Amino acid sequence: MSDPSGAQNRARPSGPASESGGPAEREAASPLSGRPVAAIILAAGKSTRMRSKLPKPLHPICGLPMTAHVVRACRAAGVQRIVVVVGHEAEKVRAGLGEDVEYTLQEQQRGTGDAARAAQPLLADWPGTILVLAGDVPLLPAATLQRLIARHHQCGAAATLLTAFLEDPTGYGRVIRDPSGGVARIVEERDASAEERAIKEWFPSIYAFDAPALWSTLAAVRAENAQGEYYLTDTVGLLVGQGARVEAIPADETADVLGVNTRVELAAAAAILRRRLLTDLMLSGVTVTDPANTYVEVDVQIGQDTVLEPNTFLLNGTRIGEDCVLGPFARIEKSTLGNGVRVLASQVVESVLEDGAKVGPFANLRPGTHLGPKVKIGDFVELKNARLGAGAQASHLAYIGDAEVGEGTNIGAGTITCNYDGYAKHRTVIGKNAFIGSHATLIAPVTVGDGAFVAAASPVAENVPPDALAIARAHPTIKEGWAARRRAERGAKTPDKDKQG
Ligand code: UD1
Ligand code: MG
């Protein structure tokens, strides 16, 4: 099969800045400029507003846990150390995010300032810049982080903030500026006056700190506010009060920095990311007939001139070649498709489909299916752990499990591989250019040789040699005139419609 990884277009939520290439991004092309950068990602909160048994950092968005998006953005921005603060359901969060980041435990959830302090034992001597990010800002692009870092390093501030604007920033901390326009402090919604709440500039909880300034200021944060919590946002006012320089830059797009606190915001963030992934794919040569109803996860790769029809789901690292037509109603998960493959109204999971394979409508390809070139799988066919050679077909109503089918072989409608005896699974091996008649029952373990012919309606429990015929049918008993005599006895009436099943 052709290699679907060649000349492919990969949807990425947060590639490095140099890939998108605007002027501001070029300025940020080497933002680290000598100073090392670490990141603290806060993910210890209880996330009460999600009303979920699943910890918020693990709620998936386009195939990745929410906080994994933030980790990726840091990595793509060139951040050298990433420390994730865990607390609520710490072990679950850690297992869900994986071991390629460092973890620190916030024992009690006493606010974002307290959470950042939990990273101090790991980063106390960090000699450069520390980013602090909330783990619930999943749309953050790496390029924005690079811009923040570049600005922070250029101006030598103690802290540099990212800010954003919304007509109605209800729920977010507001940016309070002094009369000359400099940042003065951040006020939380719950502590804000009516006048402060009317401010449209809000703080997405994304900071770059000079490391010593972060640690010294965190020590001074007090929990004297409406929630009785240690607010990380208070570091801003404290730094300004000490005469330290605090800078701010605006986010490119508000959507980049939206926080997710409820499932309503989760759905909104997922919709934005989905649209971004599809936009990248369309710009790279993939046709998406109806982007509002097409679902492609991160890291899915799709070749040029492939068409995604509505209600198509491409999930979990799936790779698709060129010139395929997928959908309407295709769900393809963790699978690899070659070029020119057609999948209509079917499910394909953990399978490989080589060039020109045709699937559906209404087929179910379960894990371990491998279709050779130009294999045809039609309606109501279920395949599992089955390998079909080039040009083989099962066009209607079949179950082929734990099987091997040679090239050019035809599987008739209603064929079943009986792979399970109640204790163990057994294999069916069918050779090349064989013909399996309709309603054959292949009782595994069993082998049908190359070119063999299994007659329709035959149960086959013994091996069939190459080029042989296997036929196992009871001879029908034909009783001449029987039906006519029955009608004569019982009348010619059609059956009572109400009694038909
Ligand atoms: C926070 C900011 C707010 C900002 C908003 C942006 C504070 C006090 N407020 O509010 O100014 O506009 O983010 O989205 O910082 N966390 C911990 N430990 C805790 C508490 C929270 O690790 O004890 C983590 C959470 O898991 C979450 C992040 O910190 O990932 C932010 O906490 P959250 O409760 O979502 O704060 P917001 O109310 O959104
Ligand atoms: Mg939040």
Coordinates of C-alpha atoms in Angstrom, one line a residue, residues 27-451:
E27 CA 10.0 38.6 15.7
A28 CA 9.4 35.9 18.3
A29 CA 11.2 33.2 16.3
S30 CA 13.9 32.8 18.9
P31 CA 12.2 34.2 22.0
L32 CA 14.2 32.3 24.6
S33 CA 17.2 34.6 23.8
G34 CA 19.5 32.9 26.3
R35 CA 17.3 33.0 29.4
P36 CA 15.9 29.6 30.3
V37 CA 12.1 29.3 30.5
A38 CA 10.2 26.9 32.8
A39 CA 6.4 26.7 33.1
I40 CA 4.1 25.9 36.0
I41 CA 0.7 24.7 34.9
L42 CA -2.0 24.9 37.6
A43 CA -4.3 21.8 37.5
A44 CA -5.0 21.0 41.2
G45 CA -8.4 22.8 41.5
K46 CA -11.6 21.0 42.4
S47 CA -13.3 22.3 39.3
T48 CA -16.7 22.4 41.1
R49 CA -18.4 24.1 38.2
M50 CA -17.8 21.2 35.9
R51 CA -20.0 19.0 38.1
S52 CA -18.1 16.0 37.0
K53 CA -16.5 12.9 38.5
L54 CA -13.8 13.3 35.8
P55 CA -11.2 15.9 37.0
K56 CA -11.3 19.0 34.8
P57 CA -7.8 18.7 33.4
L58 CA -8.7 15.3 31.8
H59 CA -11.9 16.4 30.0
P60 CA -11.1 15.7 26.4
I61 CA -11.1 18.3 23.7
C62 CA -10.6 17.1 20.2
G63 CA -8.9 13.9 21.4
L64 CA -6.6 15.3 24.1
P65 CA -7.1 16.0 27.8
M66 CA -7.7 19.7 28.3
T67 CA -4.5 20.3 30.2
A68 CA -2.5 18.3 27.7
H69 CA -3.2 21.0 25.2
V70 CA -1.5 23.5 27.5
V71 CA 1.5 21.2 28.0
R72 CA 1.8 20.9 24.2
A73 CA 1.7 24.6 23.7
C74 CA 4.5 25.0 26.3
R75 CA 6.6 22.3 24.6
A76 CA 6.1 23.8 21.1
A77 CA 7.1 27.2 22.4
G78 CA 10.4 25.7 23.5
V79 CA 9.8 25.7 27.3
Q80 CA 12.5 23.6 29.0
R81 CA 10.8 22.4 32.1
I82 CA 7.1 21.9 32.7
V83 CA 5.8 21.4 36.2
V84 CA 2.1 20.5 36.5
V85 CA 0.5 21.2 39.9
V86 CA -1.9 18.5 40.9
G87 CA -4.1 18.1 43.9
H88 CA -7.7 17.2 43.5
E89 CA -7.7 13.6 42.1
A90 CA -3.9 14.0 41.7
E91 CA -3.2 10.4 40.8
K92 CA -5.9 10.3 38.1
V93 CA -4.7 13.6 36.6
R94 CA -1.2 12.4 36.6
A95 CA -2.1 9.1 34.9
G96 CA -4.1 11.0 32.3
L97 CA -1.5 13.5 31.4
G98 CA 1.5 11.1 31.4
E99 CA 5.0 11.1 32.7
D100 CA 6.8 13.4 30.3
V101 CA 6.2 16.4 32.6
E102 CA 7.1 17.0 36.2
Y103 CA 4.5 17.0 38.9
T104 CA 4.1 18.7 42.3
L105 CA 1.3 18.2 44.8
Q106 CA -0.8 21.0 46.2
E107 CA -2.2 19.2 49.3
Q108 CA -5.1 21.5 49.9
Q109 CA -6.8 23.6 47.2
R110 CA -6.3 27.0 48.8
G111 CA -6.2 29.1 45.6
T112 CA -4.0 29.7 42.5
G113 CA -1.3 31.5 44.5
D114 CA -1.0 28.6 46.9
A115 CA -0.9 26.3 43.8
A116 CA 2.0 28.1 42.2
R117 CA 3.8 28.0 45.5
A118 CA 3.6 24.2 45.4
A119 CA 6.1 24.3 42.5
Q120 CA 8.7 26.2 44.5
P121 CA 10.5 23.2 45.8
L122 CA 11.2 22.1 42.2
L123 CA 11.9 25.5 40.7
A124 CA 13.3 27.6 43.6
D125 CA 16.7 28.1 42.0
W126 CA 15.4 28.4 38.4
P127 CA 17.7 31.0 36.9
G128 CA 15.4 32.5 34.3
T129 CA 11.8 33.0 33.5
I130 CA 8.8 31.1 34.8
L131 CA 5.5 31.0 32.9
V132 CA 2.5 30.4 35.0
L133 CA -0.6 29.1 33.2
A134 CA -3.9 27.8 34.2
G135 CA -4.5 24.2 33.0
D136 CA -8.0 25.2 31.8
V137 CA -6.9 27.4 28.8
P138 CA -6.7 24.7 26.1
L139 CA -6.7 26.9 23.0
L140 CA -3.6 28.8 23.8
P141 CA -1.3 28.8 20.8
A142 CA 2.5 28.2 21.2
A143 CA 3.1 31.4 19.1
T144 CA 1.3 33.4 21.7
L145 CA 3.5 32.0 24.5
Q146 CA 6.6 32.8 22.4
R147 CA 5.4 36.3 21.9
L148 CA 4.8 36.7 25.6
I149 CA 8.3 35.3 26.4
A150 CA 9.9 37.6 23.8
R151 CA 8.2 40.7 25.2
H152 CA 9.1 39.7 28.7
H153 CA 12.7 39.3 27.9
Q154 CA 12.9 42.5 25.7
C155 CA 11.5 44.8 28.4
G156 CA 13.1 43.1 31.4
A157 CA 9.9 43.3 33.4
A158 CA 9.4 41.5 36.7
A159 CA 6.2 40.1 35.2
T160 CA 4.5 40.3 31.8
L161 CA 0.8 39.4 31.4
L162 CA -1.3 38.4 28.6
T163 CA -4.6 40.2 28.5
A164 CA -7.7 40.1 26.4
F165 CA -10.9 42.0 25.7
L166 CA -14.6 40.8 25.8
E167 CA -17.8 42.8 25.7
D168 CA -18.9 40.7 28.7
P169 CA -16.0 39.2 30.6
T170 CA -18.2 38.0 33.5
G171 CA -16.4 35.5 35.7
Y172 CA -12.9 36.6 34.7
G173 CA -10.4 38.8 36.7
R174 CA -10.3 42.3 35.4
V175 CA -7.2 44.3 34.5
I176 CA -7.0 47.5 36.5
R177 CA -4.8 50.1 34.9
D178 CA -3.3 53.3 36.4
P179 CA -4.1 56.7 34.9
S180 CA -1.0 56.5 32.7
G181 CA -2.2 53.2 31.2
G182 CA 0.2 50.9 33.1
V183 CA -1.1 47.7 34.7
A184 CA -1.9 48.4 38.4
R185 CA -3.4 45.1 39.6
I186 CA -5.9 42.3 38.8
V187 CA -9.2 42.2 40.6
E188 CA -11.3 39.0 40.7
E189 CA -14.9 39.3 39.7
R190 CA -16.1 38.5 43.2
D191 CA -14.0 41.2 44.8
A192 CA -14.6 43.8 42.1
S193 CA -16.7 47.0 42.5
A194 CA -19.5 47.6 40.0
E195 CA -17.2 50.1 38.2
E196 CA -14.4 47.5 38.0
R197 CA -16.8 44.9 36.7
A198 CA -17.6 47.2 33.8
I199 CA -14.0 47.0 32.6
K200 CA -13.8 44.9 29.4
E201 CA -10.1 44.1 29.6
W202 CA -9.7 40.7 31.5
F203 CA -6.9 38.5 32.5
P204 CA -6.7 35.0 31.1
S205 CA -4.3 33.8 33.8
I206 CA -1.2 33.6 31.6
Y207 CA 2.0 35.2 33.1
A208 CA 5.7 35.3 32.5
F209 CA 7.6 36.0 35.7
D210 CA 11.2 36.7 36.6
A211 CA 11.7 33.7 38.9
P212 CA 13.0 35.5 42.0
A213 CA 10.2 38.1 41.7
L214 CA 7.6 35.3 41.6
W215 CA 8.8 33.5 44.7
S216 CA 9.3 36.6 46.8
T217 CA 5.9 38.0 45.9
L218 CA 4.0 34.8 46.3
A219 CA 5.3 34.7 49.9
A220 CA 3.5 38.0 50.5
V221 CA 0.1 37.0 49.1
R222 CA -2.7 36.9 51.7
A223 CA -6.0 35.1 51.5
E224 CA -8.0 38.3 52.3
N225 CA -10.7 38.2 49.7
A226 CA -14.3 37.1 49.0
Q227 CA -13.2 33.4 48.5
G228 CA -10.7 33.3 51.4
E229 CA -8.1 32.0 48.8
Y230 CA -4.5 32.8 48.0
Y231 CA -4.9 34.5 44.6
L232 CA -2.0 34.3 42.2
T233 CA -3.4 37.4 40.6
D234 CA -2.6 39.4 43.7
T235 CA 1.1 39.1 42.8
V236 CA 0.5 41.7 40.1
G237 CA -0.6 44.5 42.5
L238 CA 2.1 43.5 45.0
L239 CA 4.9 43.8 42.3
V240 CA 3.6 47.2 41.1
G241 CA 3.4 48.3 44.8
Q242 CA 7.1 47.5 45.2
G243 CA 7.9 49.6 42.1
A244 CA 8.7 46.6 40.0
R245 CA 7.9 46.7 36.3
V246 CA 4.8 44.8 35.1
E247 CA 4.1 44.7 31.4
A248 CA 1.1 43.4 29.5
I249 CA 0.5 42.4 25.9
P250 CA -2.9 41.6 24.3
A251 CA -3.8 38.1 23.0
D252 CA -4.1 37.9 19.2
E253 CA -7.6 36.5 19.5
T254 CA -9.9 36.2 22.5
A255 CA -10.6 32.6 21.5
D256 CA -7.0 31.7 22.1
V257 CA -7.2 32.4 25.8
L258 CA -10.8 31.3 26.8
G259 CA -10.9 29.5 30.1
V260 CA -13.0 26.4 30.6
N261 CA -14.9 26.3 33.9
T262 CA -18.2 24.7 32.8
R263 CA -19.3 22.2 30.3
V264 CA -20.9 25.0 28.3
E265 CA -17.4 26.5 27.9
L266 CA -16.0 23.0 27.2
A267 CA -18.3 22.6 24.2
A268 CA -17.5 26.1 23.0
A269 CA -13.7 25.5 23.3
A270 CA -14.0 22.2 21.4
A271 CA -16.0 23.8 18.7
I272 CA -13.4 26.5 18.2
L273 CA -10.5 24.0 18.1
R274 CA -12.4 21.7 15.8
R275 CA -13.0 24.6 13.4
R276 CA -9.2 25.4 13.5
L277 CA -8.2 21.9 12.8
L278 CA -10.6 21.7 9.8
T279 CA -9.4 25.1 8.6
D280 CA -5.8 23.9 8.5
L281 CA -6.9 20.7 6.7
M282 CA -9.0 22.6 4.1
L283 CA -6.1 25.0 3.4
S284 CA -3.9 22.0 2.9
G285 CA -6.1 20.5 0.2
V286 CA -8.8 18.5 2.0
T287 CA -12.4 19.1 1.1
V288 CA -14.8 19.3 4.1
T289 CA -18.3 19.5 2.8
D290 CA -19.9 20.7 6.0
P291 CA -17.3 21.8 8.7
A292 CA -20.0 22.3 11.3
N293 CA -20.8 18.6 11.2
T294 CA -17.3 17.1 10.8
Y295 CA -15.2 15.9 13.7
V296 CA -11.4 15.6 13.4
E297 CA -9.2 15.2 16.4
V298 CA -5.7 16.5 16.8
D299 CA -2.8 14.6 15.2
V300 CA -5.1 13.1 12.5
Q301 CA -3.4 13.3 9.1
I302 CA -5.3 13.5 5.8
G303 CA -3.9 13.5 2.3
Q304 CA -4.7 15.9 -0.5
D305 CA -8.0 15.8 -2.3
T306 CA -9.6 13.6 0.2
V307 CA -13.3 14.5 0.8
L308 CA -14.9 14.5 4.2
E309 CA -18.7 14.3 3.9
P310 CA -20.9 15.3 6.8
N311 CA -21.0 13.5 10.1
T312 CA -17.6 12.0 9.6
F313 CA -15.5 11.4 12.8
L314 CA -11.7 10.9 12.4
L315 CA -10.3 10.0 15.8
N316 CA -7.3 9.0 17.7
G317 CA -4.3 9.4 15.4
T318 CA -6.0 8.1 12.3
R319 CA -4.1 8.6 9.1
I320 CA -5.8 8.9 5.8
G321 CA -4.3 8.9 2.3
E322 CA -5.1 11.0 -0.8
D323 CA -8.3 10.9 -2.9
C324 CA -10.4 9.1 -0.3
V325 CA -14.1 9.8 0.2
L326 CA -15.2 9.4 3.8
G327 CA -18.8 9.6 4.9
P328 CA -21.5 10.7 5.2
F329 CA -21.6 9.0 8.6
A330 CA -18.2 7.4 8.9
R331 CA -16.5 6.9 12.2
I332 CA -12.8 6.0 11.9
E333 CA -10.7 5.5 14.9
K334 CA -7.0 4.7 15.3
S335 CA -6.8 3.4 11.8
T336 CA -4.7 3.9 8.7
L337 CA -6.2 4.3 5.2
G338 CA -4.3 4.3 1.9
N339 CA -5.2 6.3 -1.2
G340 CA -8.6 6.2 -2.9
V341 CA -10.4 4.5 -0.1
R342 CA -14.2 4.9 0.2
V343 CA -16.0 4.5 3.6
L344 CA -19.7 5.2 3.6
A345 CA -21.8 5.1 6.8
S346 CA -19.6 2.7 8.6
Q347 CA -17.4 2.2 11.6
V348 CA -13.7 1.4 11.3
V349 CA -11.6 0.9 14.5
E350 CA -7.9 0.0 14.8
S351 CA -7.8 -1.2 11.2
V352 CA -5.7 -0.8 8.1
L353 CA -7.4 -0.3 4.7
E354 CA -5.1 -0.3 1.7
D355 CA -5.5 1.6 -1.6
G356 CA -8.9 1.5 -3.2
A357 CA -10.7 -0.4 -0.5
K358 CA -14.5 0.2 -0.4
V359 CA -16.4 -0.1 2.8
G360 CA -20.1 0.3 3.5
P361 CA -22.8 1.3 3.9
F362 CA -23.4 -0.2 7.3
A363 CA -20.2 -2.2 7.9
N364 CA -18.5 -2.6 11.2
L365 CA -14.7 -3.1 11.0
R366 CA -13.4 -4.0 14.5
P367 CA -9.8 -4.0 15.7
G368 CA -7.3 -6.0 13.8
T369 CA -9.0 -5.8 10.4
H370 CA -6.7 -5.4 7.4
L371 CA -8.1 -4.9 4.0
G372 CA -5.8 -5.3 1.0
P373 CA -6.0 -3.2 -2.1
K374 CA -9.5 -2.9 -3.7
V375 CA -11.2 -5.1 -1.1
K376 CA -14.9 -4.6 -1.1
I377 CA -16.9 -4.8 2.1
G378 CA -20.6 -4.2 1.8
D379 CA -23.6 -3.7 4.0
F380 CA -24.0 -5.5 7.3
V381 CA -20.6 -7.1 7.2
E382 CA -18.7 -7.4 10.5
L383 CA -15.0 -8.0 10.5
K384 CA -12.7 -8.6 13.4
N385 CA -9.0 -9.6 13.5
A386 CA -9.3 -10.5 9.9
R387 CA -7.0 -10.0 6.9
L388 CA -8.5 -9.9 3.4
G389 CA -6.1 -10.1 0.4
A390 CA -6.3 -7.8 -2.7
G391 CA -9.7 -7.7 -4.4
A392 CA -11.4 -10.1 -2.0
Q393 CA -15.1 -9.2 -1.3
A394 CA -17.8 -9.7 1.2
S395 CA -20.6 -7.7 -0.2
H396 CA -23.5 -8.4 2.2
L397 CA -24.4 -9.8 5.6
A398 CA -21.3 -11.7 6.9
Y399 CA -19.3 -12.2 10.0
I400 CA -15.6 -12.8 9.4
G401 CA -13.6 -13.0 12.7
D402 CA -10.1 -14.3 13.4
A403 CA -9.7 -15.1 9.8
E404 CA -7.5 -14.9 6.8
V405 CA -9.0 -14.5 3.3
G406 CA -6.8 -14.8 0.3
E407 CA -6.8 -12.4 -2.6
G408 CA -9.7 -12.5 -5.1
T409 CA -11.8 -14.7 -2.8
N410 CA -15.6 -14.1 -2.7
I411 CA -17.5 -14.4 0.5
G412 CA -21.2 -14.9 -0.1
A413 CA -24.0 -13.2 1.7
G414 CA -24.7 -14.7 5.1
T415 CA -21.4 -16.4 5.6
I416 CA -20.3 -16.8 9.2
T417 CA -16.9 -17.8 10.6
C418 CA -17.8 -19.7 13.8
N419 CA -14.7 -18.6 15.6
Y420 CA -15.8 -19.2 19.2
D421 CA -16.6 -22.5 20.9
G422 CA -17.5 -20.9 24.2
Y423 CA -14.0 -21.2 25.6
A424 CA -11.5 -20.1 23.0
K425 CA -11.2 -18.3 19.6
H426 CA -10.2 -20.3 16.5
R427 CA -8.9 -19.2 13.1
T428 CA -10.4 -19.7 9.7
V429 CA -8.0 -19.6 6.8
I430 CA -9.3 -19.3 3.3
G431 CA -7.0 -19.3 0.3
K432 CA -6.8 -17.3 -2.9
N433 CA -9.6 -17.1 -5.5
A434 CA -11.9 -19.3 -3.4
F435 CA -15.7 -19.1 -3.6
I436 CA -17.6 -19.2 -0.4
G437 CA -21.3 -19.6 -1.3
S438 CA -24.1 -17.8 0.5
H439 CA -24.9 -18.9 4.1
A440 CA -21.8 -21.0 4.5
T441 CA -20.9 -21.7 8.1
L442 CA -17.2 -22.1 8.5
I443 CA -16.6 -23.9 11.8
A444 CA -13.1 -22.9 13.0
P445 CA -10.4 -24.0 13.2
V446 CA -10.8 -24.8 9.5
T447 CA -9.0 -24.2 6.2
V448 CA -10.4 -23.7 2.7
G449 CA -7.7 -24.1 0.0
D450 CA -6.9 -21.9 -2.9
G451 CA -9.5 -22.0 -5.6

